[in-house]
Structure formats: C-alpha cells, structure tokens
C-alpha cells in the first residue's frame, strides 16, 4: 500500500512539474505572446518582422493613428447626421440625399486612406509576408462591416 | 505404513461412496462460484492490478514516465491553444486600431 501511494504521488508530482516547466518553455519559445499594450505587436509575431522592419512599421502606425482617429470622428458625425435625418423624416427628402452622398464621400475617403496605409505597411515587410498581410487586410477595405473574427486568414 | 497397507487403503477409498444426498445442481453451483471469485479477483475496479503493477519496478517506472509525458503533452497543447487565442485577440486589436469603421462600429454598439 505504501509503495503504491509513493509511486502515485511521485507520478502526480513529476507530471505537474513537467507541465509547469514545459508550459514555461513553450511560452518563452515557440508560443511567445504578442505584447498586449502594443496593438501592432501582432504584426511582428504574425509576419516574422525583424527589429528594423518592426520599427519602420511602428513609425508608419504612429503616423497613421491621428489620421485614423480623425476619420473615425468624421464617420461618426456623418452617421449621426444621417440617422437623425432618417428618423426625423417619414420619406426621402433632398436633405437625406445630400447626407447620404456626404456619408458616401467620407466612406470612400476613409477606404482609400486605409488602403494607402495597408500598402505602406506591406512594403515595410518582406515581400511574401507583405502579400500575406494584404490578403488579410483587403477584407477591411472590400467588406468594411466585417470584423477580424469573421475574416478568413489565409495560411 | 507398509506398501501392502497403502494398497489396501487405496482400494478401500476407491470403493467408498458417500451416502449423503447432494443438493440439485451442486456441481454447477460450485463451478459458478469459482468463476465468480476469479472474475472478482481480476476486476479493474478493485485496484488489485495497481498493487501488482507497483510491485514491479519496470511497470512503476512506466507509470511515472507516462505521467511526465502526459504533463509535457498537455502543457504544449495548452500553450499552443492559448497562443492562438491570444494571437486572434491581438489581430482584432490591431484591426480596430487601423480601421476607423471598426472603431465606429465598436463605439456605436456600446
């Protein structure tokens, strides 16, 4: 009985030890996690960027971010105006038509700017990885209502 | 005991027949009980096999080795699983940081 208890305890202890050590090694080697505080750290992991390439991408992201925030504000304002007009009128009016046109222009500008940024980022990557990046990101331009979870990731 | 007496005893035993009446199906009942007893002894639920295994050093070592292999395999599986989960979250964070429309959707849904 004593021998059985000792062997089972040893098996459990060594099994747990193996789990903890293997998990630690995996997380520090082939399963290294991207930095949660840095939104562009995903690019580094996913597209295997070198330090120089990553620095260049970070610079591009930093330059693009204020413009992205500005576009976000414009879209929200345009949507808000359109929504208020739709709810305030019972049928199509010239004001709604103008608001729809303005919303279309804002959307077009945003898509063009975003695509320009995607091209710039892809050019900072190795050619094959740049192509893969564009394959993933093009969905944001073509199907803007799709979020990342719904996109297919070609691998 | 002389060989002559021994021979006589053997002959006597061969001729002797018990006069007791055995209950019906006595023999089959006996075999049934023996079978039940053997089955119980070899059952996996009474853990006798575990006691027998731990008495053999090779098998005891195998138990410990299996535990280590299982621990390592489980850790790798869990690490890969959480890596993919974290990468998906990270990708989502990136897309929300570069796509104003995704940000607008996120804000309007809150």
mmCIF file of C-alpha atoms in Angstrom:
data_model
loop_
_atom_site.group_PDB
_atom_site.id
_atom_site.type_symbol
_atom_site.label_atom_id
_atom_site.label_comp_id
_atom_site.label_asym_id
_atom_site.label_seq_id
_atom_site.Cartn_x
_atom_site.Cartn_y
_atom_site.Cartn_z
ATOM 1 C CA UNK A 1 0.000 0.000 0.000
ATOM 2 C CA UNK A 2 2.779 2.384 0.987
ATOM 3 C CA UNK A 3 4.637 1.630 -2.224
ATOM 4 C CA UNK A 4 1.506 2.355 -4.280
ATOM 5 C CA UNK A 5 0.964 5.724 -2.565
ATOM 6 C CA UNK A 6 4.603 6.718 -3.047
ATOM 7 C CA UNK A 7 4.583 5.801 -6.742
ATOM 8 C CA UNK A 8 1.297 7.567 -7.437
ATOM 9 C CA UNK A 9 2.419 10.685 -5.536
ATOM 10 C CA UNK A 10 5.686 10.670 -7.468
ATOM 11 C CA UNK A 11 3.812 10.317 -10.763
ATOM 12 C CA UNK A 12 1.490 13.228 -9.923
ATOM 13 C CA UNK A 13 4.352 15.459 -8.721
ATOM 14 C CA UNK A 14 6.585 14.758 -11.700
ATOM 15 C CA UNK A 15 3.633 15.099 -14.097
ATOM 16 C CA UNK A 16 2.788 18.517 -12.625
ATOM 17 C CA UNK A 17 6.437 19.531 -12.697
ATOM 18 C CA UNK A 18 6.708 18.512 -16.348
ATOM 19 C CA UNK A 19 3.554 20.524 -17.107
ATOM 20 C CA UNK A 20 4.826 23.709 -15.435
ATOM 21 C CA UNK A 21 8.302 23.503 -16.997
ATOM 22 C CA UNK A 22 7.036 22.613 -20.494
ATOM 23 C CA UNK A 23 4.420 25.374 -20.406
ATOM 24 C CA UNK A 24 7.041 27.925 -19.356
ATOM 25 C CA UNK A 25 9.445 26.817 -22.094
ATOM 26 C CA UNK A 26 6.695 26.857 -24.745
ATOM 27 C CA UNK A 27 5.539 30.362 -23.760
ATOM 28 C CA UNK A 28 9.097 31.680 -23.982
ATOM 29 C CA UNK A 29 9.998 29.981 -27.262
ATOM 30 C CA UNK A 30 7.574 28.890 -29.962
ATOM 31 C CA UNK A 31 4.422 30.239 -28.315
ATOM 32 C CA UNK A 32 5.657 33.683 -27.369
ATOM 33 C CA UNK A 33 2.708 36.008 -26.828
ATOM 34 C CA UNK A 34 2.407 39.399 -28.528
ATOM 35 C CA UNK A 35 2.598 42.485 -26.329
ATOM 36 C CA UNK A 36 -0.938 43.313 -25.148
ATOM 37 C CA UNK A 37 -0.195 47.032 -24.735
ATOM 38 C CA UNK A 38 1.075 47.395 -28.313
ATOM 39 C CA UNK A 39 -1.604 46.906 -30.980
ATOM 40 C CA UNK A 40 0.957 46.472 -33.770
ATOM 41 C CA UNK A 41 2.869 43.719 -31.947
ATOM 42 C CA UNK A 42 0.586 41.233 -33.730
ATOM 43 C CA UNK A 43 2.293 42.242 -36.993
ATOM 44 C CA UNK A 44 5.695 41.384 -35.592
ATOM 45 C CA UNK A 45 4.611 37.929 -34.476
ATOM 46 C CA UNK A 46 2.391 37.046 -37.402
ATOM 47 C CA UNK A 47 4.668 38.322 -40.172
ATOM 48 C CA UNK A 48 8.019 37.490 -38.547
ATOM 49 C CA UNK A 49 9.370 41.038 -38.745
ATOM 50 C CA UNK A 50 12.956 41.908 -37.885
ATOM 51 C CA UNK A 51 13.671 44.716 -35.404
ATOM 52 C CA UNK A 52 14.322 47.186 -38.252
ATOM 53 C CA UNK A 53 11.141 46.221 -40.115
ATOM 54 C CA UNK A 54 9.101 46.380 -36.927
ATOM 55 C CA UNK A 55 10.489 49.813 -36.062
ATOM 56 C CA UNK A 56 9.506 51.020 -39.553
ATOM 57 C CA UNK A 57 6.005 49.548 -39.182
ATOM 58 C CA UNK A 58 5.611 51.148 -35.763
ATOM 59 C CA UNK A 59 6.602 54.502 -37.231
ATOM 60 C CA UNK A 60 4.005 54.112 -40.003
ATOM 61 C CA UNK A 61 1.347 53.134 -37.466
ATOM 62 C CA UNK A 62 2.214 56.114 -35.258
ATOM 63 C CA UNK A 63 1.904 58.498 -38.219
ATOM 64 C CA UNK A 64 -1.357 56.935 -39.335
ATOM 65 C CA UNK A 65 -3.049 56.805 -35.930
ATOM 66 C CA UNK A 66 -4.035 60.527 -35.587
ATOM 67 C CA UNK A 67 -5.474 60.427 -39.103
ATOM 68 C CA UNK A 68 -7.390 57.252 -38.232
ATOM 69 C CA UNK A 69 -8.885 58.945 -35.163
ATOM 70 C CA UNK A 70 -9.872 61.950 -37.292
ATOM 71 C CA UNK A 71 -11.546 59.708 -39.862
ATOM 72 C CA UNK A 72 -13.341 57.859 -37.077
ATOM 73 C CA UNK A 73 -14.774 61.175 -35.830
ATOM 74 C CA UNK A 74 -15.858 62.163 -39.358
ATOM 75 C CA UNK A 75 -17.598 58.822 -39.901
ATOM 76 C CA UNK A 76 -19.397 59.055 -36.577
ATOM 77 C CA UNK A 77 -20.552 62.629 -37.307
ATOM 78 C CA UNK A 78 -21.731 61.678 -40.784
ATOM 79 C CA UNK A 79 -23.602 58.647 -39.457
ATOM 80 C CA UNK A 80 -25.157 60.682 -36.668
ATOM 81 C CA UNK A 81 -26.457 63.340 -39.086
ATOM 82 C CA UNK A 82 -27.841 60.667 -41.411
ATOM 83 C CA UNK A 83 -29.505 58.782 -38.577
ATOM 84 C CA UNK A 84 -31.182 61.949 -37.222
ATOM 85 C CA UNK A 85 -32.457 62.899 -40.680
ATOM 86 C CA UNK A 86 -33.816 59.394 -41.326
ATOM 87 C CA UNK A 87 -35.677 59.376 -38.030
ATOM 88 C CA UNK A 88 -36.925 62.958 -38.412
ATOM 89 C CA UNK A 89 -38.488 62.351 -41.852
ATOM 90 C CA UNK A 90 -41.166 59.967 -42.950
ATOM 91 C CA UNK A 91 -39.978 59.801 -46.569
ATOM 92 C CA UNK A 92 -36.973 60.528 -48.746
ATOM 93 C CA UNK A 93 -36.026 64.234 -48.710
ATOM 94 C CA UNK A 94 -33.339 66.254 -50.514
ATOM 95 C CA UNK A 95 -31.542 66.665 -47.140
ATOM 96 C CA UNK A 96 -31.309 62.897 -46.702
ATOM 97 C CA UNK A 97 -29.980 62.546 -50.248
ATOM 98 C CA UNK A 98 -27.282 65.124 -49.521
ATOM 99 C CA UNK A 99 -26.414 63.431 -46.205
ATOM 100 C CA UNK A 100 -26.198 60.034 -47.965
ATOM 101 C CA UNK A 101 -23.871 61.500 -50.577
ATOM 102 C CA UNK A 102 -21.689 63.066 -47.883
ATOM 103 C CA UNK A 103 -21.564 59.770 -45.993
ATOM 104 C CA UNK A 104 -20.515 58.023 -49.207
ATOM 105 C CA UNK A 105 -17.713 60.548 -49.764
ATOM 106 C CA UNK A 106 -16.455 60.103 -46.184
ATOM 107 C CA UNK A 107 -16.521 56.331 -46.577
ATOM 108 C CA UNK A 108 -14.705 56.482 -49.899
ATOM 109 C CA UNK A 109 -12.012 58.731 -48.468
ATOM 110 C CA UNK A 110 -11.609 56.500 -45.424
ATOM 111 C CA UNK A 111 -11.286 53.336 -47.549
ATOM 112 C CA UNK A 112 -8.711 54.979 -49.832
ATOM 113 C CA UNK A 113 -6.655 56.253 -46.877
ATOM 114 C CA UNK A 114 -6.815 52.887 -45.140
ATOM 115 C CA UNK A 115 -5.746 51.041 -48.290
ATOM 116 C CA UNK A 116 -2.870 53.505 -48.767
ATOM 117 C CA UNK A 117 -1.749 52.737 -45.226
ATOM 118 C CA UNK A 118 -2.006 48.975 -45.802
ATOM 119 C CA UNK A 119 0.195 49.300 -48.899
ATOM 120 C CA UNK A 120 2.781 51.287 -46.955
ATOM 121 C CA UNK A 121 2.873 48.715 -44.149
ATOM 122 C CA UNK A 122 3.081 45.800 -46.589
ATOM 123 C CA UNK A 123 6.053 47.459 -48.300
ATOM 124 C CA UNK A 124 7.896 47.605 -44.981
ATOM 125 C CA UNK A 125 7.617 43.810 -44.720
ATOM 126 C CA UNK A 126 9.465 41.064 -46.574
ATOM 127 C CA UNK A 127 7.728 40.650 -49.998
ATOM 128 C CA UNK A 128 5.982 37.334 -49.227
ATOM 129 C CA UNK A 129 4.811 38.496 -45.816
ATOM 130 C CA UNK A 130 3.673 41.799 -47.337
ATOM 131 C CA UNK A 131 1.473 39.881 -49.777
ATOM 132 C CA UNK A 132 0.036 37.815 -46.941
ATOM 133 C CA UNK A 133 -0.644 40.985 -44.938
ATOM 134 C CA UNK A 134 -2.550 42.472 -47.878
ATOM 135 C CA UNK A 135 -4.518 39.254 -48.300
ATOM 136 C CA UNK A 136 -5.681 39.545 -44.710
ATOM 137 C CA UNK A 137 -6.287 43.290 -44.632
ATOM 138 C CA UNK A 138 -8.032 43.677 -48.003
ATOM 139 C CA UNK A 139 -11.228 42.393 -46.371
ATOM 140 C CA UNK A 140 -11.352 45.567 -44.276
ATOM 141 C CA UNK A 141 -11.471 47.639 -47.463
ATOM 142 C CA UNK A 142 -13.761 45.404 -49.501
ATOM 143 C CA UNK A 143 -16.120 44.311 -46.715
ATOM 144 C CA UNK A 144 -15.863 47.059 -44.140
ATOM 145 C CA UNK A 145 -18.625 45.634 -41.952
ATOM 146 C CA UNK A 146 -16.568 42.518 -41.253
ATOM 147 C CA UNK A 147 -14.569 42.459 -38.093
ATOM 148 C CA UNK A 148 -11.369 40.475 -37.656
ATOM 149 C CA UNK A 149 -13.110 37.465 -36.138
ATOM 150 C CA UNK A 150 -15.180 36.897 -39.247
ATOM 151 C CA UNK A 151 -12.334 37.225 -41.735
ATOM 152 C CA UNK A 152 -10.689 34.211 -43.242
ATOM 153 C CA UNK A 153 -6.968 34.108 -42.603
ATOM 154 C CA UNK A 154 -5.111 32.562 -45.489
ATOM 155 C CA UNK A 155 -2.156 30.427 -44.313
ATOM 156 C CA UNK B 1 2.971 -47.562 6.631
ATOM 157 C CA UNK B 2 3.863 -50.651 4.605
ATOM 158 C CA UNK B 3 3.197 -50.718 0.809
ATOM 159 C CA UNK B 4 0.716 -53.518 1.370
ATOM 160 C CA UNK B 5 -1.396 -51.345 3.737
ATOM 161 C CA UNK B 6 -1.126 -48.425 1.390
ATOM 162 C CA UNK B 7 -2.518 -50.515 -1.449
ATOM 163 C CA UNK B 8 -5.395 -51.679 0.766
ATOM 164 C CA UNK B 9 -6.230 -48.101 1.716
ATOM 165 C CA UNK B 10 -6.303 -47.055 -1.903
ATOM 166 C CA UNK B 11 -8.665 -49.896 -2.814
ATOM 167 C CA UNK B 12 -10.933 -49.026 0.134
ATOM 168 C CA UNK B 13 -11.094 -45.363 -0.864
ATOM 169 C CA UNK B 14 -11.923 -46.251 -4.436
ATOM 170 C CA UNK B 15 -14.810 -48.429 -3.283
ATOM 171 C CA UNK B 16 -16.143 -45.924 -0.757
ATOM 172 C CA UNK B 17 -19.152 -43.916 -1.833
ATOM 173 C CA UNK B 18 -20.605 -41.146 0.383
ATOM 174 C CA UNK B 19 -24.206 -41.722 1.228
ATOM 175 C CA UNK B 20 -25.125 -38.035 1.610
ATOM 176 C CA UNK B 21 -27.585 -36.628 -0.921
ATOM 177 C CA UNK B 22 -26.146 -33.610 -2.673
ATOM 178 C CA UNK B 23 -28.443 -30.696 -3.431
ATOM 179 C CA UNK B 24 -29.572 -30.400 -7.058
ATOM 180 C CA UNK B 25 -27.061 -28.737 -9.440
ATOM 181 C CA UNK B 26 -24.420 -28.867 -6.708
ATOM 182 C CA UNK B 27 -21.527 -29.238 -9.115
ATOM 183 C CA UNK B 28 -22.558 -26.444 -11.424
ATOM 184 C CA UNK B 29 -23.103 -24.150 -8.407
ATOM 185 C CA UNK B 30 -19.553 -24.867 -7.231
ATOM 186 C CA UNK B 31 -18.084 -24.051 -10.642
ATOM 187 C CA UNK B 32 -20.207 -20.921 -10.841
ATOM 188 C CA UNK B 33 -18.843 -19.694 -7.508
ATOM 189 C CA UNK B 34 -15.274 -20.411 -8.561
ATOM 190 C CA UNK B 35 -15.807 -18.458 -11.769
ATOM 191 C CA UNK B 36 -17.329 -15.522 -9.873
ATOM 192 C CA UNK B 37 -14.436 -15.470 -7.451
ATOM 193 C CA UNK B 38 -11.867 -15.418 -10.241
ATOM 194 C CA UNK B 39 -13.730 -12.695 -12.071
ATOM 195 C CA UNK B 40 -13.831 -10.556 -8.929
ATOM 196 C CA UNK B 41 -10.124 -11.045 -8.355
ATOM 197 C CA UNK B 42 -9.199 -9.883 -11.847
ATOM 198 C CA UNK B 43 -11.602 -6.905 -11.896
ATOM 199 C CA UNK B 44 -10.125 -3.477 -12.666
ATOM 200 C CA UNK B 45 -12.356 -1.880 -10.101
ATOM 201 C CA UNK B 46 -10.806 -3.447 -7.047
ATOM 202 C CA UNK B 47 -7.380 -1.965 -7.935
ATOM 203 C CA UNK B 48 -5.525 -5.184 -7.199
ATOM 204 C CA UNK B 49 -3.849 -4.775 -10.566
ATOM 205 C CA UNK B 50 -2.437 -1.474 -9.355
ATOM 206 C CA UNK B 51 -0.874 -3.127 -6.319
ATOM 207 C CA UNK B 52 0.555 -5.816 -8.561
ATOM 208 C CA UNK B 53 1.892 -3.257 -11.018
ATOM 209 C CA UNK B 54 3.636 -1.179 -8.365
ATOM 210 C CA UNK B 55 5.431 -4.247 -7.110
ATOM 211 C CA UNK B 56 7.223 -4.447 -10.444
ATOM 212 C CA UNK B 57 9.888 -1.719 -10.799
ATOM 213 C CA UNK B 58 9.598 -1.541 -14.596
ATOM 214 C CA UNK B 59 5.867 -1.004 -14.523
ATOM 215 C CA UNK B 60 6.137 1.506 -11.665
ATOM 216 C CA UNK B 61 8.691 3.441 -13.702
ATOM 217 C CA UNK B 62 6.355 3.294 -16.708
ATOM 218 C CA UNK B 63 3.539 4.873 -14.641
ATOM 219 C CA UNK B 64 5.786 7.767 -13.639
ATOM 220 C CA UNK B 65 7.112 8.149 -17.190
ATOM 221 C CA UNK B 66 3.576 8.228 -18.610
ATOM 222 C CA UNK B 67 2.650 10.950 -16.088
ATOM 223 C CA UNK B 68 5.637 13.045 -17.206
ATOM 224 C CA UNK B 69 4.849 12.557 -20.907
ATOM 225 C CA UNK B 70 1.184 13.440 -20.295
ATOM 226 C CA UNK B 71 2.183 16.552 -18.327
ATOM 227 C CA UNK B 72 4.508 17.689 -21.112
ATOM 228 C CA UNK B 73 1.986 16.983 -23.861
ATOM 229 C CA UNK B 74 -0.839 18.733 -22.024
ATOM 230 C CA UNK B 75 1.375 21.770 -21.356
ATOM 231 C CA UNK B 76 2.329 22.068 -25.022
ATOM 232 C CA UNK B 77 -1.276 21.681 -26.139
ATOM 233 C CA UNK B 78 -2.427 24.315 -23.661
ATOM 234 C CA UNK B 79 0.399 26.707 -24.649
ATOM 235 C CA UNK B 80 -0.436 26.378 -28.366
ATOM 236 C CA UNK B 81 -4.156 26.812 -27.676
ATOM 237 C CA UNK B 82 -3.700 29.978 -25.614
ATOM 238 C CA UNK B 83 -1.176 31.267 -28.167
ATOM 239 C CA UNK B 84 -3.737 31.026 -30.981
ATOM 240 C CA UNK B 85 -6.385 32.614 -28.772
ATOM 241 C CA UNK B 86 -4.080 35.493 -27.843
ATOM 242 C CA UNK B 87 -2.993 35.956 -31.467
ATOM 243 C CA UNK B 88 -6.641 36.220 -32.554
ATOM 244 C CA UNK B 89 -7.260 38.863 -29.866
ATOM 245 C CA UNK B 90 -4.117 40.686 -30.872
ATOM 246 C CA UNK B 91 -5.173 40.688 -34.525
ATOM 247 C CA UNK B 92 -8.558 42.073 -33.552
ATOM 248 C CA UNK B 93 -6.873 44.840 -31.519
ATOM 249 C CA UNK B 94 -4.684 45.734 -34.490
ATOM 250 C CA UNK B 95 -7.609 45.904 -36.918
ATOM 251 C CA UNK B 96 -9.559 48.114 -34.539
ATOM 252 C CA UNK B 97 -6.551 50.388 -34.269
ATOM 253 C CA UNK B 98 -6.235 50.906 -38.048
ATOM 254 C CA UNK B 99 -9.827 50.674 -39.231
ATOM 255 C CA UNK B 100 -11.940 53.687 -38.244
ATOM 256 C CA UNK B 101 -15.094 51.913 -39.352
ATOM 257 C CA UNK B 102 -14.409 49.004 -36.992
ATOM 258 C CA UNK B 103 -13.878 51.594 -34.259
ATOM 259 C CA UNK B 104 -17.128 53.313 -35.151
ATOM 260 C CA UNK B 105 -18.995 50.005 -35.043
ATOM 261 C CA UNK B 106 -17.424 49.224 -31.690
ATOM 262 C CA UNK B 107 -18.355 52.631 -30.294
ATOM 263 C CA UNK B 108 -21.910 52.576 -31.669
ATOM 264 C CA UNK B 109 -22.502 49.076 -30.311
ATOM 265 C CA UNK B 110 -21.510 50.052 -26.778
#
